[in-house]
Amino acid sequence: MGRLMSPWVLIWMILLGGTVIYWRSARIAAEAALKGAKNACEQTAVQLLDQSVAFRRFEFKKGVFRRVYTFDYCPNGRERFRGMIWMREGRVDTVAFDASANGVLLTAAEISKFE
């Protein structure tokens, strides 16, 4: 019979597997956040800048785990504002546009009408 695997090799394999799973879920969430930002910008008639979102933080409030992303948009062709998008379970939960640009808060139900 062959030798058993070293416990350190097993630990490294588990860590590597966990890293791959986390990276994949982060990519899927970022792609969904970008799609949600595009839909929200289209719905509110503003231009999404840079065609990207940036991960900001994780939130865990009242038993709900969410990822928070930011994106930049332009409402008038001259100024740049920041919007935020909250993702829960891989789906858009809420999108907020900067209050200094006549801020708008959209829920997932309002955004999903455009998908």
PDB file of N, CA, C and O in Angstrom, residues 16-31 67 69:
ATOM      1  N   LEU A  16      -5.907  26.026  -1.480  1.00  0.00           N
ATOM      2  CA  LEU A  16      -5.920  26.339  -2.909  1.00  0.00           C
ATOM      3  C   LEU A  16      -7.330  26.189  -3.479  1.00  0.00           C
ATOM      4  O   LEU A  16      -7.810  27.053  -4.222  1.00  0.00           O
ATOM      5  N   GLY A  17      -8.012  25.129  -3.116  1.00  0.00           N
ATOM      6  CA  GLY A  17      -9.396  24.921  -3.573  1.00  0.00           C
ATOM      7  C   GLY A  17     -10.315  26.030  -3.097  1.00  0.00           C
ATOM      8  O   GLY A  17     -11.142  26.540  -3.860  1.00  0.00           O
ATOM      9  N   GLY A  18     -10.170  26.450  -1.849  1.00  0.00           N
ATOM     10  CA  GLY A  18     -10.984  27.538  -1.308  1.00  0.00           C
ATOM     11  C   GLY A  18     -10.714  28.852  -2.022  1.00  0.00           C
ATOM     12  O   GLY A  18     -11.632  29.634  -2.288  1.00  0.00           O
ATOM     13  N   THR A  19      -9.453  29.101  -2.353  1.00  0.00           N
ATOM     14  CA  THR A  19      -9.085  30.317  -3.072  1.00  0.00           C
ATOM     15  C   THR A  19      -9.712  30.341  -4.464  1.00  0.00           C
ATOM     16  O   THR A  19     -10.240  31.370  -4.899  1.00  0.00           O
ATOM     17  N   VAL A  20      -9.668  29.222  -5.150  1.00  0.00           N
ATOM     18  CA  VAL A  20     -10.259  29.133  -6.491  1.00  0.00           C
ATOM     19  C   VAL A  20     -11.770  29.350  -6.421  1.00  0.00           C
ATOM     20  O   VAL A  20     -12.345  30.097  -7.221  1.00  0.00           O
ATOM     21  N   ILE A  21     -12.425  28.738  -5.447  1.00  0.00           N
ATOM     22  CA  ILE A  21     -13.879  28.900  -5.295  1.00  0.00           C
ATOM     23  C   ILE A  21     -14.222  30.354  -4.979  1.00  0.00           C
ATOM     24  O   ILE A  21     -15.151  30.928  -5.550  1.00  0.00           O
ATOM     25  N   TYR A  22     -13.467  30.993  -4.079  1.00  0.00           N
ATOM     26  CA  TYR A  22     -13.721  32.399  -3.746  1.00  0.00           C
ATOM     27  C   TYR A  22     -13.514  33.286  -4.969  1.00  0.00           C
ATOM     28  O   TYR A  22     -14.322  34.169  -5.254  1.00  0.00           O
ATOM     29  N   TRP A  23     -12.417  33.095  -5.703  1.00  0.00           N
ATOM     30  CA  TRP A  23     -12.118  33.915  -6.871  1.00  0.00           C
ATOM     31  C   TRP A  23     -13.229  33.797  -7.907  1.00  0.00           C
ATOM     32  O   TRP A  23     -13.673  34.795  -8.464  1.00  0.00           O
ATOM     33  N   ARG A  24     -13.710  32.583  -8.127  1.00  0.00           N
ATOM     34  CA  ARG A  24     -14.773  32.367  -9.115  1.00  0.00           C
ATOM     35  C   ARG A  24     -16.071  33.068  -8.688  1.00  0.00           C
ATOM     36  O   ARG A  24     -16.731  33.727  -9.486  1.00  0.00           O
ATOM     37  N   SER A  25     -16.430  32.949  -7.414  1.00  0.00           N
ATOM     38  CA  SER A  25     -17.664  33.603  -6.948  1.00  0.00           C
ATOM     39  C   SER A  25     -17.523  35.122  -6.999  1.00  0.00           C
ATOM     40  O   SER A  25     -18.489  35.827  -7.308  1.00  0.00           O
ATOM     41  N   ALA A  26     -16.327  35.639  -6.746  1.00  0.00           N
ATOM     42  CA  ALA A  26     -16.099  37.084  -6.824  1.00  0.00           C
ATOM     43  C   ALA A  26     -16.240  37.573  -8.260  1.00  0.00           C
ATOM     44  O   ALA A  26     -16.819  38.640  -8.508  1.00  0.00           O
ATOM     45  N   ARG A  27     -15.736  36.826  -9.223  1.00  0.00           N
ATOM     46  CA  ARG A  27     -15.861  37.203 -10.642  1.00  0.00           C
ATOM     47  C   ARG A  27     -17.325  37.188 -11.084  1.00  0.00           C
ATOM     48  O   ARG A  27     -17.783  38.084 -11.788  1.00  0.00           O
ATOM     49  N   ILE A  28     -18.053  36.165 -10.690  1.00  0.00           N
ATOM     50  CA  ILE A  28     -19.473  36.074 -11.058  1.00  0.00           C
ATOM     51  C   ILE A  28     -20.246  37.246 -10.456  1.00  0.00           C
ATOM     52  O   ILE A  28     -21.074  37.867 -11.132  1.00  0.00           O
ATOM     53  N   ALA A  29     -19.966  37.573  -9.184  1.00  0.00           N
ATOM     54  CA  ALA A  29     -20.652  38.697  -8.534  1.00  0.00           C
ATOM     55  C   ALA A  29     -20.299  40.020  -9.205  1.00  0.00           C
ATOM     56  O   ALA A  29     -21.167  40.872  -9.400  1.00  0.00           O
ATOM     57  N   ALA A  30     -19.034  40.206  -9.585  1.00  0.00           N
ATOM     58  CA  ALA A  30     -18.625  41.453 -10.247  1.00  0.00           C
ATOM     59  C   ALA A  30     -19.297  41.595 -11.608  1.00  0.00           C
ATOM     60  O   ALA A  30     -19.723  42.689 -11.989  1.00  0.00           O
ATOM     61  N   GLU A  31     -19.413  40.497 -12.341  1.00  0.00           N
ATOM     62  CA  GLU A  31     -20.097  40.548 -13.644  1.00  0.00           C
ATOM     63  C   GLU A  31     -21.577  40.886 -13.471  1.00  0.00           C
ATOM     64  O   GLU A  31     -22.130  41.670 -14.244  1.00  0.00           O
ATOM     65  N   ARG A  67     -22.151  42.076  -0.884  1.00  0.00           N
ATOM     66  CA  ARG A  67     -20.937  42.654  -1.443  1.00  0.00           C
ATOM     67  C   ARG A  67     -21.311  44.045  -1.941  1.00  0.00           C
ATOM     68  O   ARG A  67     -22.365  44.228  -2.523  1.00  0.00           O
ATOM     69  N   TYR A  69     -20.190  47.260  -4.345  1.00  0.00           N
ATOM     70  CA  TYR A  69     -19.364  47.710  -5.467  1.00  0.00           C
ATOM     71  C   TYR A  69     -19.667  49.177  -5.738  1.00  0.00           C
ATOM     72  O   TYR A  69     -20.753  49.659  -5.423  1.00  0.00           O
TER      73      TYR A  69
END
